[in-house]
CSV table of C-alpha atoms in Angstrom, one decimal:
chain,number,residue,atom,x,y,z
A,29,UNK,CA,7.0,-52.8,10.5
A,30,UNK,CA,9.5,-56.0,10.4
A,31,UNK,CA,7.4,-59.3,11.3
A,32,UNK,CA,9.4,-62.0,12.7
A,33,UNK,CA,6.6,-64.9,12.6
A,34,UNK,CA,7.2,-67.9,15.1
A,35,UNK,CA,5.0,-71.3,14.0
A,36,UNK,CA,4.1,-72.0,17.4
A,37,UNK,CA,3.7,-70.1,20.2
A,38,UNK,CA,3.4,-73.0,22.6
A,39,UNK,CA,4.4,-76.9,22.0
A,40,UNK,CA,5.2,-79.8,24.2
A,41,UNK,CA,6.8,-82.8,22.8
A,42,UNK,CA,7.8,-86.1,23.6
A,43,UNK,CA,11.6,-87.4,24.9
A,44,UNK,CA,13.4,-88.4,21.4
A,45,UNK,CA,11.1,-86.7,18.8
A,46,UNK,CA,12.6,-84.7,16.2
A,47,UNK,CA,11.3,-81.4,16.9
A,48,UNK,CA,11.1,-78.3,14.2
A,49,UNK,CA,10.5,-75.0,15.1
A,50,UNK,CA,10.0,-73.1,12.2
A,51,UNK,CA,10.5,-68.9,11.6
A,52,UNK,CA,9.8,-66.6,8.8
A,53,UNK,CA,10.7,-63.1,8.4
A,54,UNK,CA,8.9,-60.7,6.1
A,55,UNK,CA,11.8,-58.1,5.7
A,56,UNK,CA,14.7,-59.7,3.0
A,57,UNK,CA,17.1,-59.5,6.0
A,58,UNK,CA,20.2,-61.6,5.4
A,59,UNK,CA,20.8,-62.5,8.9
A,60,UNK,CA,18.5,-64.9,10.7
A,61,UNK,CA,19.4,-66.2,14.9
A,62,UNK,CA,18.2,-68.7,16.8
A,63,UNK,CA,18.4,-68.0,20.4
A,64,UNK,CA,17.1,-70.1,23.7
A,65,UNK,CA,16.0,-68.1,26.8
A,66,UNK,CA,16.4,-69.5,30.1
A,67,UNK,CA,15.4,-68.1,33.3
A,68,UNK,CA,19.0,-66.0,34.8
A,69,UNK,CA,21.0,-67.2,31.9
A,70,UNK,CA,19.3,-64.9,29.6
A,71,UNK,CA,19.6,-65.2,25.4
A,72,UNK,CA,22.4,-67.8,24.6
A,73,UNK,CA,22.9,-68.1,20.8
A,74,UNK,CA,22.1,-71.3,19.3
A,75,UNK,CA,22.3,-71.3,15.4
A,76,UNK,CA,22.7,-68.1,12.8
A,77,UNK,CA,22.9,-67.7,9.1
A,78,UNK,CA,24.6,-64.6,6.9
A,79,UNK,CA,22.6,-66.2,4.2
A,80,UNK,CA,20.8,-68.5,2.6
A,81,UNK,CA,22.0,-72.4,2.8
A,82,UNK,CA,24.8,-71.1,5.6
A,83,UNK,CA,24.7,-71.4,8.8
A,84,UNK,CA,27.5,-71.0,11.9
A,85,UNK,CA,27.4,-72.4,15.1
A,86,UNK,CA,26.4,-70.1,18.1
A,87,UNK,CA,27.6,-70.5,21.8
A,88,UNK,CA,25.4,-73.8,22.3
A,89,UNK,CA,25.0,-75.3,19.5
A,90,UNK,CA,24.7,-79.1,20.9
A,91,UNK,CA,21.8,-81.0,20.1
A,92,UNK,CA,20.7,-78.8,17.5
A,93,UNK,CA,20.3,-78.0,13.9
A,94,UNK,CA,19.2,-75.6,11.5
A,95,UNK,CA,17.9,-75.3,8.0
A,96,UNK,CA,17.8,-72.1,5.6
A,97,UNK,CA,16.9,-72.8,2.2
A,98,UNK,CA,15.1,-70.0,1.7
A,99,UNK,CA,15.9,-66.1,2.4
A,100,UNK,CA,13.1,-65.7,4.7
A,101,UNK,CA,12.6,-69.0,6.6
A,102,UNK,CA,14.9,-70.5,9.1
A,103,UNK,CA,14.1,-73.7,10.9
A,104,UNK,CA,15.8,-74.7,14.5
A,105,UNK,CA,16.0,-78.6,14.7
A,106,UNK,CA,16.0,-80.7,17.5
A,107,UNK,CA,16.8,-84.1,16.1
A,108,UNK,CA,16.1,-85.8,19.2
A,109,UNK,CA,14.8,-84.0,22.2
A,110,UNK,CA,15.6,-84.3,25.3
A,111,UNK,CA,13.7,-82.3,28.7
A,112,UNK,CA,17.0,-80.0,28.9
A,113,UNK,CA,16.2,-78.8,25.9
A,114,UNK,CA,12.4,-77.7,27.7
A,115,UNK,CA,13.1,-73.8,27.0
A,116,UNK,CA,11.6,-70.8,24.9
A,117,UNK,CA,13.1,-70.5,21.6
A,118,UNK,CA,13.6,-66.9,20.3
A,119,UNK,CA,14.4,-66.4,16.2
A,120,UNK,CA,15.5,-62.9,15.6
A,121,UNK,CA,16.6,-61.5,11.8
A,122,UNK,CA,18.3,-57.9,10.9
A,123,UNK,CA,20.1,-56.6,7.9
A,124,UNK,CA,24.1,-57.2,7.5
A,125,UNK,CA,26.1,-54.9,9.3
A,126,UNK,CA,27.5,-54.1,12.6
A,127,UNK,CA,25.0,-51.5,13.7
A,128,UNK,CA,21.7,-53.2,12.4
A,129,UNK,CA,19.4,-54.3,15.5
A,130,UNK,CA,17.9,-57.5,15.5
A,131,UNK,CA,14.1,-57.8,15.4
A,132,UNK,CA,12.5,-60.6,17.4
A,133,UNK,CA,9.3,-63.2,16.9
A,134,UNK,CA,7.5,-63.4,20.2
A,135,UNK,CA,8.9,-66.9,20.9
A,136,UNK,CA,7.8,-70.3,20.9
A,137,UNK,CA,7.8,-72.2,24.5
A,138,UNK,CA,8.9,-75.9,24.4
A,139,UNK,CA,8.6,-78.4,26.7
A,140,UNK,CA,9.7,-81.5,26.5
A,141,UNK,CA,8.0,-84.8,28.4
B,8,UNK,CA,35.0,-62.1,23.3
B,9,UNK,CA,32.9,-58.8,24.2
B,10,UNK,CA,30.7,-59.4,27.2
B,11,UNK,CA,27.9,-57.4,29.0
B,12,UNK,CA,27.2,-57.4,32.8
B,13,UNK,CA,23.7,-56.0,34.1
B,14,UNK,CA,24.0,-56.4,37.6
B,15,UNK,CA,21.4,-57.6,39.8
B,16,UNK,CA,18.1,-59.4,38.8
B,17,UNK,CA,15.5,-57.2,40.0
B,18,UNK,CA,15.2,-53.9,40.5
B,19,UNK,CA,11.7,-52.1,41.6
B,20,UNK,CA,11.1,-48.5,42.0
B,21,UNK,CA,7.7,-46.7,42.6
B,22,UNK,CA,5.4,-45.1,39.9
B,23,UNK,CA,6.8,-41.4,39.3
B,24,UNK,CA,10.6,-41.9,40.3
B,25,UNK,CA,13.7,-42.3,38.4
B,26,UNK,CA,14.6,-45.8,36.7
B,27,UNK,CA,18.1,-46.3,36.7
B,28,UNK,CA,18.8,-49.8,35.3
B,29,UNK,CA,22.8,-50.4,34.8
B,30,UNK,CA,25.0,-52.0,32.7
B,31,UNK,CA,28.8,-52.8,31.5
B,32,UNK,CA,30.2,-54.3,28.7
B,33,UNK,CA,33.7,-55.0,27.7
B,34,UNK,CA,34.9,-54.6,24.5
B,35,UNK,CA,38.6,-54.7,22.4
B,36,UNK,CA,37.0,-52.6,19.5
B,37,UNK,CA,34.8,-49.8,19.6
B,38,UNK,CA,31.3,-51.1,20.6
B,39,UNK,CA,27.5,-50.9,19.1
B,40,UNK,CA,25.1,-50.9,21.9
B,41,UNK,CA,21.9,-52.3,22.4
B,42,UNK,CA,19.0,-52.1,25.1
B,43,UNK,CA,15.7,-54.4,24.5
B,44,UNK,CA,12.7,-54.4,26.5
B,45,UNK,CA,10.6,-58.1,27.1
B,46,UNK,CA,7.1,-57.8,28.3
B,47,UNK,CA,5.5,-61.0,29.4
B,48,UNK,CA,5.3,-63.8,26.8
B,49,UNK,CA,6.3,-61.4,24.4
B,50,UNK,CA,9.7,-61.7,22.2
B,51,UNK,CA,12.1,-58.7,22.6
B,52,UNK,CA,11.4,-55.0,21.3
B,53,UNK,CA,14.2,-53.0,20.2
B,54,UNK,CA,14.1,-49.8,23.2
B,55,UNK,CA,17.5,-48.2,21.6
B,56,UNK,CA,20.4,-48.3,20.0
B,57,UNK,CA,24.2,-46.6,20.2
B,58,UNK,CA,26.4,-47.1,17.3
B,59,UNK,CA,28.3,-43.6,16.6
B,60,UNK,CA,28.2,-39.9,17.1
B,61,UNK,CA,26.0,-38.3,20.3
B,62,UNK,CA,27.0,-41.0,23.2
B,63,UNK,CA,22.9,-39.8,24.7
B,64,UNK,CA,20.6,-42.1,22.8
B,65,UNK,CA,17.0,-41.6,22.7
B,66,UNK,CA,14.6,-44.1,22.4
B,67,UNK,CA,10.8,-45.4,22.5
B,68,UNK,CA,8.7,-44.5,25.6
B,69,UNK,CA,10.7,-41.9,27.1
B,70,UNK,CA,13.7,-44.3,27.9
B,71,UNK,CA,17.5,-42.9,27.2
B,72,UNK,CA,20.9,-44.6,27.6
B,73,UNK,CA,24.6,-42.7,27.8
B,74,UNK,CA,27.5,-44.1,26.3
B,75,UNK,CA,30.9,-43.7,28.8
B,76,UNK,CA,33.8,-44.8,27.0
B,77,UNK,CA,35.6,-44.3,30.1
B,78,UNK,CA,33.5,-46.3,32.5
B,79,UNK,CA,32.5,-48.8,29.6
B,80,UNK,CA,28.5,-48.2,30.7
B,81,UNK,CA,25.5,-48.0,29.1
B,82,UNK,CA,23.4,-47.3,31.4
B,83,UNK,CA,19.6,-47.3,30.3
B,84,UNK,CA,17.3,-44.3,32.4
B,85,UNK,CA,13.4,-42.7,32.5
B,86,UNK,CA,12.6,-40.0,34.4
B,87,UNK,CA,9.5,-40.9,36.1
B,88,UNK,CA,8.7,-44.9,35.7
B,89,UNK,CA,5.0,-45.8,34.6
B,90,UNK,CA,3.6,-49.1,35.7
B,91,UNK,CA,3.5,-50.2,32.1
B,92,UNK,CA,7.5,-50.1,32.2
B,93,UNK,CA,7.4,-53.1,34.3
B,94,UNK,CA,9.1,-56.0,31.8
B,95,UNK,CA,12.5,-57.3,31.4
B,96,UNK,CA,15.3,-55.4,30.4
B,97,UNK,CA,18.5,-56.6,28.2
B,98,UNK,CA,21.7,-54.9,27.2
B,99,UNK,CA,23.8,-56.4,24.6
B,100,UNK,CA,26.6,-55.8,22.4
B,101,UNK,CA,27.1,-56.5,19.2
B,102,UNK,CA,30.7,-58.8,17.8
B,103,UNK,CA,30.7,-59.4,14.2
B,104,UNK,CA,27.2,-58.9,13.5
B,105,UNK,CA,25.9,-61.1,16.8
B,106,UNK,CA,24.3,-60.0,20.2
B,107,UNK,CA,25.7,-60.8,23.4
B,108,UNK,CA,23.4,-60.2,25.7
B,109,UNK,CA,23.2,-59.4,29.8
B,110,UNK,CA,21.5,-61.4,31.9
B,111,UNK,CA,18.5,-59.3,32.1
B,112,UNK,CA,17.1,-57.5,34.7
B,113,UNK,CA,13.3,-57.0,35.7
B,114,UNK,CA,11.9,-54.2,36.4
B,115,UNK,CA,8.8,-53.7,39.2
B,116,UNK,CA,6.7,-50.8,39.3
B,117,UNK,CA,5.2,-50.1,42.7
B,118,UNK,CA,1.7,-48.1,42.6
């Protein structure tokens, strides 16, 4: 089975910290997502990467950054946090290719003081 | 850009009876399909998927979706809900290797 390991499941953090949340996947997929869940807004996509050292911009990208230098870790920055960004943080992976599914960690829930 | 629509937020249906839990995309090119389930504090687990060929997918735990080019649906059904069912549902889409997913929509299960 694909594991999609989450460092945290729960963390709370201070106003202005850098934040990292990290994720590790145990399957050589190529792709790697970061995604933030929101109560009726649903998965808005924050950060991806086709590969290692690149990364693209999602549909809310603000205030965030990401890090792959390796295949099977990707890390979701917050260089200095702020209580909008109090959400849980989703990272998904999947092979290339239109048709591959994404497999998910089981999140990690962030709030920010 | 492709987009999915699940309306509603909630749906709830007794133990036994038909789940029926909708959804619409829109699409310029011909489109993969995706349904996920969420249970609580859980991340999302892959229910099934429509990429080609028969447009009635199965999938895990007695779930199955139908592809209707025509009505641009993919509507996600069970025949008789169980009260483990009861989670969150998403449909997405998939553009260039990325999911766009619905809103999601929770589904109750009534003894």
């Amino acid at each position: 089975d694909v594991k999609v390991t989450q460092s945290s499941r729960y963390l709370v953090k201070r106003t202005g910290e850098k934040v990292f949340l990290e994720c590790v996947q145990d399957m050589d997929h190529e792709n790697m997502f970061w995604y933030r869940q929101d109560p009726g807004l649903g998965l808005r996509l924050i950060y991806f990467s086709y590969d290692v050292k690149m990364k693209e911009k999602g549909d809310i990208p603000e205030g965030y950054s990401v890090s792959r230098e390796k295949k099977e870790r990707f890390s979701l920055i917050l260089e200095s946090a702020s209580t909008n960004q109090t959400s849980m943080y989703l990272c998904a992976s999947s092979f290339s290719g239109l048709r591959q599914p994404q497999h998910f960690g089981d999140g990690t829930r962030l709030s920010i003081l | 850009a492709q987009s999915v629509t699940q309306l509603g937020s909630h749906v709830s249906v007794s133990e036994g009876a038909l789940v029926l839990l909708r959804c619409n995309y829109s699409s310029s090119v011909p489109p993969y399909l995706f349904w996920y389930v969420q249970y609580p504090n859980q991340g999302l687990q892959l229910l099934l998927k429509y990429t080609t060929g028969a447009t009635l997918v199965k999938g895990i735990n007695g779930f199955e979706a139908e592809f209707k080019k025509s009505e641009t649906s993919f509507h996600l059904t069970k025949p008789s809900a169980h009260m483990s069912d009861a989670a969150e549902y998403f449909c997405a889409v998939s553009e260039r290797g990325k999911l766009t997913f619905g809103k999601g929509i929770t589904l109750s299960v009534r003894p």
